[in-house]
mmCIF file of C-alpha atoms in Angstrom:
data_model
loop_
_atom_site.group_PDB
_atom_site.id
_atom_site.type_symbol
_atom_site.label_atom_id
_atom_site.label_comp_id
_atom_site.label_asym_id
_atom_site.label_seq_id
_atom_site.Cartn_x
_atom_site.Cartn_y
_atom_site.Cartn_z
ATOM 1 C CA UNK A 1 24.424 2.788 -58.403
ATOM 2 C CA UNK A 2 25.459 6.000 -56.624
ATOM 3 C CA UNK A 3 21.989 6.115 -55.053
ATOM 4 C CA UNK A 4 22.400 2.633 -53.609
ATOM 5 C CA UNK A 5 25.816 3.516 -52.216
ATOM 6 C CA UNK A 6 24.383 6.670 -50.634
ATOM 7 C CA UNK A 7 21.560 4.691 -48.977
ATOM 8 C CA UNK A 8 23.896 2.010 -47.708
ATOM 9 C CA UNK A 9 26.261 4.618 -46.320
ATOM 10 C CA UNK A 10 23.477 6.405 -44.489
ATOM 11 C CA UNK A 11 22.014 3.267 -42.994
ATOM 12 C CA UNK A 12 25.398 1.998 -41.890
ATOM 13 C CA UNK A 13 26.233 5.317 -40.283
ATOM 14 C CA UNK A 14 23.329 4.852 -37.879
ATOM 15 C CA UNK A 15 24.200 1.332 -36.807
ATOM 16 C CA UNK A 16 26.965 2.231 -34.308
ATOM 17 C CA UNK A 17 24.823 4.951 -32.717
ATOM 18 C CA UNK A 18 21.877 2.646 -32.248
ATOM 19 C CA UNK A 19 24.123 -0.085 -30.927
ATOM 20 C CA UNK A 20 25.634 2.347 -28.424
ATOM 21 C CA UNK A 21 22.191 3.416 -27.229
ATOM 22 C CA UNK A 22 21.101 -0.159 -26.728
ATOM 23 C CA UNK A 23 24.347 -1.101 -25.043
ATOM 24 C CA UNK A 24 24.222 1.766 -22.596
ATOM 25 C CA UNK A 25 25.167 0.997 -19.004
ATOM 26 C CA UNK A 26 21.451 0.901 -18.407
ATOM 27 C CA UNK A 27 21.187 -2.535 -19.941
ATOM 28 C CA UNK A 28 20.340 -5.123 -17.328
ATOM 29 C CA UNK A 29 23.023 -7.619 -16.526
ATOM 30 C CA UNK A 30 22.356 -11.281 -15.834
ATOM 31 C CA UNK A 31 21.061 -11.936 -12.337
ATOM 32 C CA UNK A 32 23.697 -12.243 -9.674
ATOM 33 C CA UNK A 33 22.818 -14.073 -6.539
ATOM 34 C CA UNK A 34 23.996 -12.821 -3.236
ATOM 35 C CA UNK A 35 24.943 -15.273 -0.578
ATOM 36 C CA UNK A 36 22.749 -15.525 2.468
ATOM 37 C CA UNK A 37 24.881 -17.972 4.365
ATOM 38 C CA UNK A 38 27.242 -17.497 7.264
ATOM 39 C CA UNK A 39 26.012 -14.076 8.222
ATOM 40 C CA UNK A 40 26.140 -12.872 11.756
ATOM 41 C CA UNK A 41 23.005 -11.408 13.239
ATOM 42 C CA UNK A 42 24.020 -7.810 12.535
ATOM 43 C CA UNK A 43 25.122 -8.387 8.956
ATOM 44 C CA UNK A 44 22.766 -7.353 6.150
ATOM 45 C CA UNK A 45 20.428 -10.098 5.033
ATOM 46 C CA UNK A 46 20.147 -10.314 1.282
ATOM 47 C CA UNK A 47 17.800 -12.255 -0.933
ATOM 48 C CA UNK A 48 18.359 -12.877 -4.602
ATOM 49 C CA UNK A 49 15.932 -11.698 -7.263
ATOM 50 C CA UNK A 50 15.808 -9.905 -10.579
ATOM 51 C CA UNK A 51 18.967 -8.293 -11.864
ATOM 52 C CA UNK A 52 19.387 -4.936 -10.208
ATOM 53 C CA UNK A 53 22.802 -4.221 -11.596
ATOM 54 C CA UNK A 54 22.220 -0.565 -12.253
ATOM 55 C CA UNK A 55 22.851 2.615 -10.329
ATOM 56 C CA UNK A 56 20.413 5.445 -10.767
ATOM 57 C CA UNK A 57 21.105 7.241 -7.500
ATOM 58 C CA UNK A 58 24.181 8.876 -6.122
ATOM 59 C CA UNK A 59 25.893 6.633 -3.595
ATOM 60 C CA UNK A 60 25.005 7.598 -0.073
ATOM 61 C CA UNK A 61 27.563 7.765 2.698
ATOM 62 C CA UNK A 62 25.004 6.349 5.087
ATOM 63 C CA UNK A 63 23.900 3.494 2.819
ATOM 64 C CA UNK A 64 25.947 0.942 4.659
ATOM 65 C CA UNK A 65 26.224 0.650 8.388
ATOM 66 C CA UNK A 66 29.683 0.821 9.887
ATOM 67 C CA UNK A 67 31.500 -2.501 9.976
ATOM 68 C CA UNK A 68 32.134 -2.288 13.676
ATOM 69 C CA UNK A 69 29.922 -0.447 16.118
ATOM 70 C CA UNK A 70 31.564 2.690 17.483
ATOM 71 C CA UNK A 71 31.411 3.985 21.023
ATOM 72 C CA UNK A 72 28.613 6.329 19.996
ATOM 73 C CA UNK A 73 26.537 3.391 18.735
ATOM 74 C CA UNK A 74 27.028 1.448 21.934
ATOM 75 C CA UNK A 75 26.037 4.491 23.989
ATOM 76 C CA UNK A 76 22.996 4.997 21.789
ATOM 77 C CA UNK A 77 21.898 1.386 22.154
ATOM 78 C CA UNK A 78 22.286 1.650 25.916
ATOM 79 C CA UNK A 79 20.251 4.851 26.000
ATOM 80 C CA UNK A 80 17.519 3.336 23.820
ATOM 81 C CA UNK A 81 17.345 0.220 25.994
ATOM 82 C CA UNK A 82 17.188 2.325 29.162
ATOM 83 C CA UNK A 83 14.498 4.527 27.658
ATOM 84 C CA UNK A 84 12.402 1.512 26.625
ATOM 85 C CA UNK A 85 12.623 -0.051 30.102
ATOM 86 C CA UNK A 86 11.820 3.220 31.855
ATOM 87 C CA UNK A 87 8.890 4.071 29.590
ATOM 88 C CA UNK A 88 7.451 0.563 29.811
ATOM 89 C CA UNK A 89 7.558 0.869 33.605
ATOM 90 C CA UNK A 90 6.152 4.388 33.268
ATOM 91 C CA UNK A 91 3.142 3.014 31.397
ATOM 92 C CA UNK A 92 2.583 -0.015 33.636
ATOM 93 C CA UNK A 93 2.965 1.857 36.907
ATOM 94 C CA UNK A 94 0.901 4.689 35.442
ATOM 95 C CA UNK A 95 -2.149 2.422 35.402
ATOM 96 C CA UNK A 96 -1.396 1.352 38.964
ATOM 97 C CA UNK A 97 -1.202 5.032 39.956
ATOM 98 C CA UNK A 98 -4.556 5.739 38.339
ATOM 99 C CA UNK A 99 -6.157 2.833 40.184
ATOM 100 C CA UNK A 100 -4.527 3.890 43.445
ATOM 101 C CA UNK A 101 -5.595 7.522 43.064
ATOM 102 C CA UNK A 102 -9.162 6.505 42.174
ATOM 103 C CA UNK A 103 -9.219 4.440 45.368
ATOM 104 C CA UNK A 104 -7.839 7.369 47.355
ATOM 105 C CA UNK A 105 -10.564 9.688 46.063
ATOM 106 C CA UNK A 106 -13.364 7.186 46.696
ATOM 107 C CA UNK A 107 -12.155 6.330 50.199
ATOM 108 C CA UNK A 108 -11.497 10.031 50.806
ATOM 109 C CA UNK A 109 -15.104 10.755 49.926
ATOM 110 C CA UNK A 110 -16.273 8.085 52.390
ATOM 111 C CA UNK A 111 -13.942 9.494 55.015
ATOM 112 C CA UNK A 112 -15.398 12.961 54.482
ATOM 113 C CA UNK A 113 -18.943 11.652 54.757
ATOM 114 C CA UNK A 114 -18.038 9.806 57.938
ATOM 115 C CA UNK A 115 -16.082 12.599 59.513
ATOM 116 C CA UNK A 116 -17.768 15.835 58.474
ATOM 117 C CA UNK A 117 -21.150 15.110 56.917
ATOM 118 C CA UNK A 118 -23.011 13.277 59.662
ATOM 119 C CA UNK A 119 -21.520 9.844 59.230
ATOM 120 C CA UNK A 120 -20.955 9.367 62.920
ATOM 121 C CA UNK A 121 -17.272 10.341 62.934
ATOM 122 C CA UNK A 122 -16.174 6.757 63.447
ATOM 123 C CA UNK A 123 -12.820 7.327 61.744
ATOM 124 C CA UNK A 124 -13.036 3.920 60.063
ATOM 125 C CA UNK A 125 -11.788 5.216 56.697
ATOM 126 C CA UNK A 126 -8.946 7.372 58.001
ATOM 127 C CA UNK A 127 -6.220 4.741 58.032
ATOM 128 C CA UNK A 128 -7.183 3.375 54.636
ATOM 129 C CA UNK A 129 -7.313 6.875 53.184
ATOM 130 C CA UNK A 130 -3.891 7.695 54.595
ATOM 131 C CA UNK A 131 -2.467 4.459 53.261
ATOM 132 C CA UNK A 132 -3.866 5.125 49.810
ATOM 133 C CA UNK A 133 -2.547 8.699 49.904
ATOM 134 C CA UNK A 134 0.950 7.403 50.615
ATOM 135 C CA UNK A 135 0.804 4.706 47.926
ATOM 136 C CA UNK A 136 -0.694 6.925 45.219
ATOM 137 C CA UNK A 137 1.736 9.749 46.005
ATOM 138 C CA UNK A 138 4.716 7.380 45.882
ATOM 139 C CA UNK A 139 3.527 5.817 42.650
ATOM 140 C CA UNK A 140 2.756 9.193 41.116
ATOM 141 C CA UNK A 141 6.225 10.524 41.935
ATOM 142 C CA UNK A 142 7.931 7.357 40.681
ATOM 143 C CA UNK A 143 5.976 7.311 37.423
ATOM 144 C CA UNK A 144 6.649 10.996 36.866
ATOM 145 C CA UNK A 145 10.375 10.561 37.449
ATOM 146 C CA UNK A 146 10.522 7.554 35.115
ATOM 147 C CA UNK A 147 8.958 9.661 32.369
ATOM 148 C CA UNK A 148 11.037 12.746 33.019
ATOM 149 C CA UNK A 149 14.380 11.025 33.495
ATOM 150 C CA UNK A 150 14.132 8.593 30.568
ATOM 151 C CA UNK A 151 17.011 9.355 28.193
ATOM 152 C CA UNK A 152 16.054 10.864 24.845
ATOM 153 C CA UNK A 153 18.644 9.629 22.338
ATOM 154 C CA UNK A 154 16.583 10.955 19.438
ATOM 155 C CA UNK A 155 15.719 14.621 19.350
ATOM 156 C CA UNK A 156 12.032 15.392 19.753
ATOM 157 C CA UNK A 157 10.443 18.497 18.393
ATOM 158 C CA UNK A 158 7.810 20.276 20.438
ATOM 159 C CA UNK A 159 4.412 20.116 18.771
ATOM 160 C CA UNK A 160 0.737 19.908 19.589
ATOM 161 C CA UNK A 161 0.268 16.165 19.648
ATOM 162 C CA UNK A 162 -1.193 13.654 22.070
ATOM 163 C CA UNK A 163 2.008 13.437 24.095
ATOM 164 C CA UNK A 164 1.964 17.212 24.606
ATOM 165 C CA UNK A 165 -1.610 16.965 25.920
ATOM 166 C CA UNK A 166 -0.499 14.034 28.102
ATOM 167 C CA UNK A 167 2.181 16.261 29.608
ATOM 168 C CA UNK A 168 -0.231 19.154 30.156
ATOM 169 C CA UNK A 169 -2.702 16.899 31.970
ATOM 170 C CA UNK A 170 0.108 15.393 34.028
ATOM 171 C CA UNK A 171 1.359 18.858 34.970
ATOM 172 C CA UNK A 172 -2.165 19.682 36.214
ATOM 173 C CA UNK A 173 -2.270 16.372 38.103
ATOM 174 C CA UNK A 174 1.142 17.091 39.663
ATOM 175 C CA UNK A 175 -0.036 20.499 40.841
ATOM 176 C CA UNK A 176 -3.141 18.782 42.235
ATOM 177 C CA UNK A 177 -1.123 16.122 44.071
ATOM 178 C CA UNK A 178 1.115 18.734 45.680
ATOM 179 C CA UNK A 179 -1.888 20.869 46.619
ATOM 180 C CA UNK A 180 -3.628 17.884 48.211
ATOM 181 C CA UNK A 181 -0.768 17.238 50.588
ATOM 182 C CA UNK A 182 -0.856 20.872 51.737
ATOM 183 C CA UNK A 183 -4.675 21.042 51.837
ATOM 184 C CA UNK A 184 -4.908 17.760 53.758
ATOM 185 C CA UNK A 185 -2.519 19.013 56.424
ATOM 186 C CA UNK A 186 -4.249 22.422 56.622
ATOM 187 C CA UNK A 187 -7.628 20.727 56.969
ATOM 188 C CA UNK A 188 -6.371 18.624 59.850
ATOM 189 C CA UNK A 189 -4.784 21.648 61.479
ATOM 190 C CA UNK A 190 -8.121 23.493 61.518
ATOM 191 C CA UNK A 191 -9.956 20.854 63.475
ATOM 192 C CA UNK A 192 -12.986 22.426 65.185
ATOM 193 C CA UNK A 193 -12.654 25.743 63.371
ATOM 194 C CA UNK A 194 -15.304 27.128 61.020
ATOM 195 C CA UNK A 195 -12.728 27.693 58.297
ATOM 196 C CA UNK A 196 -12.133 23.946 58.195
ATOM 197 C CA UNK A 197 -15.257 23.467 56.049
ATOM 198 C CA UNK A 198 -13.759 25.540 53.259
ATOM 199 C CA UNK A 199 -10.538 23.499 53.334
ATOM 200 C CA UNK A 200 -12.502 20.244 53.322
ATOM 201 C CA UNK A 201 -14.410 21.349 50.232
ATOM 202 C CA UNK A 202 -11.223 22.521 48.550
ATOM 203 C CA UNK A 203 -9.490 19.211 49.385
ATOM 204 C CA UNK A 204 -12.447 17.328 47.932
ATOM 205 C CA UNK A 205 -12.613 19.447 44.748
ATOM 206 C CA UNK A 206 -8.870 19.301 44.104
ATOM 207 C CA UNK A 207 -8.980 15.538 44.642
ATOM 208 C CA UNK A 208 -11.541 15.105 41.884
ATOM 209 C CA UNK A 209 -9.735 17.515 39.559
ATOM 210 C CA UNK A 210 -6.456 15.635 40.106
ATOM 211 C CA UNK A 211 -8.111 12.299 39.362
ATOM 212 C CA UNK A 212 -9.734 13.812 36.263
ATOM 213 C CA UNK A 213 -6.438 15.224 34.983
ATOM 214 C CA UNK A 214 -4.632 11.933 35.575
ATOM 215 C CA UNK A 215 -7.391 10.011 33.785
ATOM 216 C CA UNK A 216 -7.338 12.444 30.871
ATOM 217 C CA UNK A 217 -3.559 12.138 30.686
ATOM 218 C CA UNK A 218 -3.839 8.371 30.402
ATOM 219 C CA UNK A 219 -6.710 8.507 27.904
ATOM 220 C CA UNK A 220 -4.733 10.784 25.559
ATOM 221 C CA UNK A 221 -2.340 7.889 24.971
ATOM 222 C CA UNK A 222 -5.164 5.946 23.343
ATOM 223 C CA UNK A 223 -5.407 8.469 20.494
ATOM 224 C CA UNK B 1 21.114 14.250 -58.509
ATOM 225 C CA UNK B 2 17.524 14.842 -57.594
ATOM 226 C CA UNK B 3 16.868 11.164 -57.042
ATOM 227 C CA UNK B 4 19.967 10.846 -54.845
ATOM 228 C CA UNK B 5 18.729 13.711 -52.675
ATOM 229 C CA UNK B 6 15.321 12.039 -52.382
ATOM 230 C CA UNK B 7 16.947 8.771 -51.392
ATOM 231 C CA UNK B 8 18.887 10.603 -48.708
ATOM 232 C CA UNK B 9 15.712 12.197 -47.352
ATOM 233 C CA UNK B 10 13.869 8.883 -47.252
ATOM 234 C CA UNK B 11 16.773 7.212 -45.494
ATOM 235 C CA UNK B 12 16.956 10.005 -42.938
ATOM 236 C CA UNK B 13 13.238 10.013 -42.272
ATOM 237 C CA UNK B 14 13.227 6.236 -41.825
ATOM 238 C CA UNK B 15 16.243 6.178 -39.562
ATOM 239 C CA UNK B 16 15.313 9.122 -37.314
ATOM 240 C CA UNK B 17 12.354 7.539 -35.451
ATOM 241 C CA UNK B 18 14.256 4.313 -34.938
ATOM 242 C CA UNK B 19 17.137 6.300 -33.511
ATOM 243 C CA UNK B 20 14.863 8.268 -31.159
ATOM 244 C CA UNK B 21 13.167 5.069 -29.955
ATOM 245 C CA UNK B 22 16.531 3.584 -28.995
ATOM 246 C CA UNK B 23 17.146 6.301 -26.451
ATOM 247 C CA UNK B 24 16.715 5.448 -22.776
ATOM 248 C CA UNK B 25 14.462 7.926 -21.024
ATOM 249 C CA UNK B 26 15.570 9.095 -17.609
ATOM 250 C CA UNK B 27 13.038 10.416 -15.116
ATOM 251 C CA UNK B 28 13.589 12.063 -11.746
ATOM 252 C CA UNK B 29 11.236 11.861 -8.801
ATOM 253 C CA UNK B 30 9.906 15.346 -8.157
ATOM 254 C CA UNK B 31 10.477 15.327 -4.409
ATOM 255 C CA UNK B 32 7.978 18.007 -3.261
ATOM 256 C CA UNK B 33 5.124 16.173 -5.001
ATOM 257 C CA UNK B 34 6.086 12.674 -3.943
ATOM 258 C CA UNK B 35 5.613 10.841 -0.698
ATOM 259 C CA UNK B 36 5.968 7.548 1.088
ATOM 260 C CA UNK B 37 3.284 6.559 3.556
ATOM 261 C CA UNK B 38 3.444 3.749 6.098
ATOM 262 C CA UNK B 39 0.453 2.352 7.922
ATOM 263 C CA UNK B 40 0.645 0.284 11.064
ATOM 264 C CA UNK B 41 -2.127 -1.229 13.121
ATOM 265 C CA UNK B 42 -2.211 -1.235 16.889
ATOM 266 C CA UNK B 43 -5.070 -2.627 18.962
ATOM 267 C CA UNK B 44 -5.907 0.904 20.057
ATOM 268 C CA UNK B 45 -5.378 2.868 16.879
ATOM 269 C CA UNK B 46 -3.973 3.014 13.399
ATOM 270 C CA UNK B 47 -0.682 4.792 12.804
ATOM 271 C CA UNK B 48 0.015 6.633 9.571
ATOM 272 C CA UNK B 49 3.427 8.126 8.897
ATOM 273 C CA UNK B 50 4.569 10.060 5.863
ATOM 274 C CA UNK B 51 7.925 11.115 4.449
ATOM 275 C CA UNK B 52 9.225 12.646 1.280
ATOM 276 C CA UNK B 53 11.779 10.601 -0.607
ATOM 277 C CA UNK B 54 15.271 12.077 -0.569
ATOM 278 C CA UNK B 55 16.008 10.942 -4.122
ATOM 279 C CA UNK B 56 14.515 8.808 -6.819
ATOM 280 C CA UNK B 57 14.985 8.065 -10.468
ATOM 281 C CA UNK B 58 13.508 5.846 -13.138
ATOM 282 C CA UNK B 59 14.923 4.815 -16.471
ATOM 283 C CA UNK B 60 12.840 3.445 -19.294
ATOM 284 C CA UNK B 61 14.925 1.457 -21.714
ATOM 285 C CA UNK B 62 14.093 1.029 -25.388
ATOM 286 C CA UNK B 63 13.226 -2.639 -24.808
ATOM 287 C CA UNK B 64 10.474 -1.671 -22.367
ATOM 288 C CA UNK B 65 12.479 -2.385 -19.227
ATOM 289 C CA UNK B 66 11.771 0.090 -16.468
ATOM 290 C CA UNK B 67 14.420 0.541 -13.802
ATOM 291 C CA UNK B 68 13.492 2.352 -10.627
ATOM 292 C CA UNK B 69 15.446 3.432 -7.558
ATOM 293 C CA UNK B 70 14.032 5.433 -4.657
ATOM 294 C CA UNK B 71 15.562 6.365 -1.336
ATOM 295 C CA UNK B 72 14.179 7.951 1.828
ATOM 296 C CA UNK B 73 15.411 8.698 5.317
ATOM 297 C CA UNK B 74 13.832 6.532 7.987
ATOM 298 C CA UNK B 75 14.032 9.467 10.406
ATOM 299 C CA UNK B 76 11.934 11.657 8.092
ATOM 300 C CA UNK B 77 8.709 9.728 8.692
ATOM 301 C CA UNK B 78 6.210 11.830 10.563
ATOM 302 C CA UNK B 79 3.186 10.224 12.195
ATOM 303 C CA UNK B 80 1.934 13.407 13.843
ATOM 304 C CA UNK B 81 3.210 12.369 17.261
ATOM 305 C CA UNK B 82 6.768 13.238 18.238
ATOM 306 C CA UNK B 83 6.994 10.524 20.889
ATOM 307 C CA UNK B 84 5.741 7.848 18.534
ATOM 308 C CA UNK B 85 8.181 8.958 15.840
ATOM 309 C CA UNK B 86 11.039 8.724 18.312
ATOM 310 C CA UNK B 87 9.831 5.257 19.268
ATOM 311 C CA UNK B 88 9.813 4.253 15.585
ATOM 312 C CA UNK B 89 13.349 5.589 15.169
ATOM 313 C CA UNK B 90 14.415 3.499 18.151
ATOM 314 C CA UNK B 91 12.693 0.378 16.847
ATOM 315 C CA UNK B 92 14.131 0.773 13.353
ATOM 316 C CA UNK B 93 17.556 1.835 14.664
ATOM 317 C CA UNK B 94 17.412 4.911 12.476
ATOM 318 C CA UNK B 95 20.937 6.019 13.327
ATOM 319 C CA UNK B 96 22.457 2.658 12.432
ATOM 320 C CA UNK B 97 20.263 2.076 9.366
ATOM 321 C CA UNK B 98 19.207 5.573 8.297
ATOM 322 C CA UNK B 99 17.892 4.739 4.836
ATOM 323 C CA UNK B 100 15.072 2.840 3.273
ATOM 324 C CA UNK B 101 15.804 2.069 -0.363
ATOM 325 C CA UNK B 102 13.919 0.402 -3.149
ATOM 326 C CA UNK B 103 15.430 -0.743 -6.393
ATOM 327 C CA UNK B 104 13.347 -2.584 -8.910
ATOM 328 C CA UNK B 105 12.630 -3.409 -12.517
ATOM 329 C CA UNK B 106 9.552 -3.975 -14.623
ATOM 330 C CA UNK B 107 9.312 -5.190 -18.162
ATOM 331 C CA UNK B 108 7.067 -4.422 -21.103
ATOM 332 C CA UNK B 109 6.607 -0.773 -20.242
ATOM 333 C CA UNK B 110 5.974 1.404 -23.273
ATOM 334 C CA UNK B 111 5.226 5.074 -23.520
ATOM 335 C CA UNK B 112 1.615 5.274 -24.695
ATOM 336 C CA UNK B 113 0.653 6.955 -27.941
ATOM 337 C CA UNK B 114 -1.842 9.328 -26.360
ATOM 338 C CA UNK B 115 -2.019 11.135 -23.025
ATOM 339 C CA UNK B 116 -3.099 10.872 -20.286
ATOM 340 C CA UNK B 117 -2.896 7.103 -20.223
ATOM 341 C CA UNK B 118 -2.719 4.573 -17.414
ATOM 342 C CA UNK B 119 -0.243 1.740 -17.600
ATOM 343 C CA UNK B 120 -0.244 -1.010 -14.975
ATOM 344 C CA UNK B 121 3.292 -1.907 -13.977
ATOM 345 C CA UNK B 122 4.541 -4.558 -11.592
ATOM 346 C CA UNK B 123 7.921 -3.670 -10.171
ATOM 347 C CA UNK B 124 10.004 -6.549 -8.940
ATOM 348 C CA UNK B 125 12.925 -5.578 -6.842
ATOM 349 C CA UNK B 126 14.606 -5.250 -3.538
ATOM 350 C CA UNK B 127 13.656 -3.263 -0.487
ATOM 351 C CA UNK B 128 16.513 -2.434 1.845
ATOM 352 C CA UNK B 129 15.362 -1.554 5.315
ATOM 353 C CA UNK B 130 16.918 -1.978 8.749
ATOM 354 C CA UNK B 131 19.993 -3.613 7.246
ATOM 355 C CA UNK B 132 17.913 -6.321 5.588
ATOM 356 C CA UNK B 133 17.354 -6.654 1.862
ATOM 357 C CA UNK B 134 14.303 -8.562 0.735
ATOM 358 C CA UNK B 135 12.532 -9.157 -2.529
ATOM 359 C CA UNK B 136 9.274 -7.306 -2.976
ATOM 360 C CA UNK B 137 6.753 -7.046 -5.748
ATOM 361 C CA UNK B 138 5.061 -3.695 -6.059
ATOM 362 C CA UNK B 139 2.009 -3.318 -8.281
ATOM 363 C CA UNK B 140 2.033 0.259 -9.510
ATOM 364 C CA UNK B 141 -0.514 2.297 -11.343
ATOM 365 C CA UNK B 142 1.491 4.455 -13.701
ATOM 366 C CA UNK B 143 -0.244 7.411 -15.251
ATOM 367 C CA UNK B 144 1.520 9.021 -18.171
ATOM 368 C CA UNK B 145 0.334 12.630 -17.951
ATOM 369 C CA UNK B 146 2.533 13.284 -20.955
ATOM 370 C CA UNK B 147 5.597 11.705 -22.497
ATOM 371 C CA UNK B 148 7.675 13.649 -19.990
ATOM 372 C CA UNK B 149 5.609 13.466 -16.814
ATOM 373 C CA UNK B 150 4.442 10.387 -14.951
ATOM 374 C CA UNK B 151 2.470 9.867 -11.795
ATOM 375 C CA UNK B 152 3.073 6.501 -10.159
ATOM 376 C CA UNK B 153 1.230 5.068 -7.165
ATOM 377 C CA UNK B 154 1.698 1.719 -5.520
ATOM 378 C CA UNK B 155 1.013 -0.152 -2.326
ATOM 379 C CA UNK B 156 2.542 -3.226 -0.758
ATOM 380 C CA UNK B 157 3.041 -4.798 2.624
ATOM 381 C CA UNK B 158 6.075 -6.023 4.482
ATOM 382 C CA UNK B 159 6.584 -7.942 7.681
ATOM 383 C CA UNK B 160 8.434 -5.967 10.329
ATOM 384 C CA UNK B 161 9.851 -9.092 11.892
ATOM 385 C CA UNK B 162 11.183 -10.317 8.561
ATOM 386 C CA UNK B 163 13.216 -7.095 8.509
ATOM 387 C CA UNK B 164 14.390 -7.867 12.054
ATOM 388 C CA UNK B 165 12.516 -4.908 13.505
ATOM 389 C CA UNK B 166 11.519 -5.315 17.125
ATOM 390 C CA UNK B 167 7.920 -4.191 16.827
ATOM 391 C CA UNK B 168 7.192 -1.057 18.862
ATOM 392 C CA UNK B 169 4.555 -1.286 21.545
ATOM 393 C CA UNK B 170 2.183 1.025 23.330
ATOM 394 C CA UNK B 171 0.737 0.160 26.727
ATOM 395 C CA UNK B 172 2.568 -3.165 26.520
ATOM 396 C CA UNK B 173 0.754 -4.119 23.299
ATOM 397 C CA UNK B 174 2.899 -4.498 20.190
ATOM 398 C CA UNK B 175 1.853 -3.142 16.811
ATOM 399 C CA UNK B 176 0.850 -5.684 14.168
ATOM 400 C CA UNK B 177 3.667 -7.259 12.216
ATOM 401 C CA UNK B 178 2.299 -6.096 8.874
ATOM 402 C CA UNK B 179 3.404 -2.674 7.715
ATOM 403 C CA UNK B 180 1.707 -1.286 4.638
ATOM 404 C CA UNK B 181 3.835 0.969 2.492
ATOM 405 C CA UNK B 182 2.209 3.259 -0.026
ATOM 406 C CA UNK B 183 4.161 5.219 -2.598
ATOM 407 C CA UNK B 184 3.091 8.256 -4.573
ATOM 408 C CA UNK B 185 5.598 9.663 -7.013
ATOM 409 C CA UNK B 186 5.610 12.380 -9.603
ATOM 410 C CA UNK B 187 8.330 11.702 -12.145
ATOM 411 C CA UNK B 188 9.584 14.190 -14.651
ATOM 412 C CA UNK B 189 11.843 13.428 -17.577
ATOM 413 C CA UNK B 190 15.278 14.890 -17.120
ATOM 414 C CA UNK B 191 16.320 17.530 -19.628
ATOM 415 C CA UNK B 192 18.060 16.075 -22.651
ATOM 416 C CA UNK B 193 17.733 12.501 -21.336
#
């Protein structure tokens, strides 16, 4: 009899412990549906599903967005929108610049052939070359400014990535564009002088290098 | 007296395993050995970004219910290109919605008898991203390295537009709407839990 009482006592003593373990706060609650109706466009969208009435993680201060956007948020959204517009233009006009510069180099080559390499010195490419120089220079400057002046609302770390190579190639192209303006003027100023040949060759070489750097800068964006 | 003592021993030995089995097991995501990977397709290239979760826990209940919660910072994703990462932060409004969180449950999960052992688990839960919460189902391959250490890997896809994300674009071409999210977690049982 005492043995039976001892057994019963022992078994009963474990029942509350086991019940507590099973009834821990971990136990899933019945599914609760969250309303999806009447939400404004900025309000969180919620779908119902299995019961997720448990908390395993510490609550995060940044889990929920602020109820009303602050001045900082509005400024940020403005900066992001401005950046997007400027960089989209930067990309679109960048292709136009590449096309314009390629045309400038090709027509420049024809102009050189015509003027200095036995082409008859008709001058038929001069106006076109000048026009292309003006358009490609204007485009190049505009595209560069759009890229440089675009606001950066999110901090960027400097690293060796494709955008860094893009910038390096564009810096080379910028140096080339500036050099071409100077070389072009110096070439014209040495009309009839022997030293003009050297400036013509330099103008030609820098033209090709500038086009190459600009092309490379664009191509890096594809990787 | 002797028989009473024996009865006590038998009762104890029978009750002890049942008691141990009723304990919920709590696991923590070992952050340095865990990562979240997103993959996005663009006409010109594929984008892969990785981030470590900032916190994560799993609880295995005695009835085989597995509860999981994982959180990461949207701004932590690194695709190897600073400009692209900034663009992603803009598109996902990382300052307004800084976190990506998953909370899910699976049923019928039991700790295997021998190790290592693979256990397929399908987590059903909610992914909170960009201020939108949507139901997702994540098939996971759970490898019990031991009773106290688990490796879990899963992969699922979401639609960016369904999370109200204005898809980022490069050279005026938007990325595909489908974003693949891969998870790799190392979970370790918490001491005394």
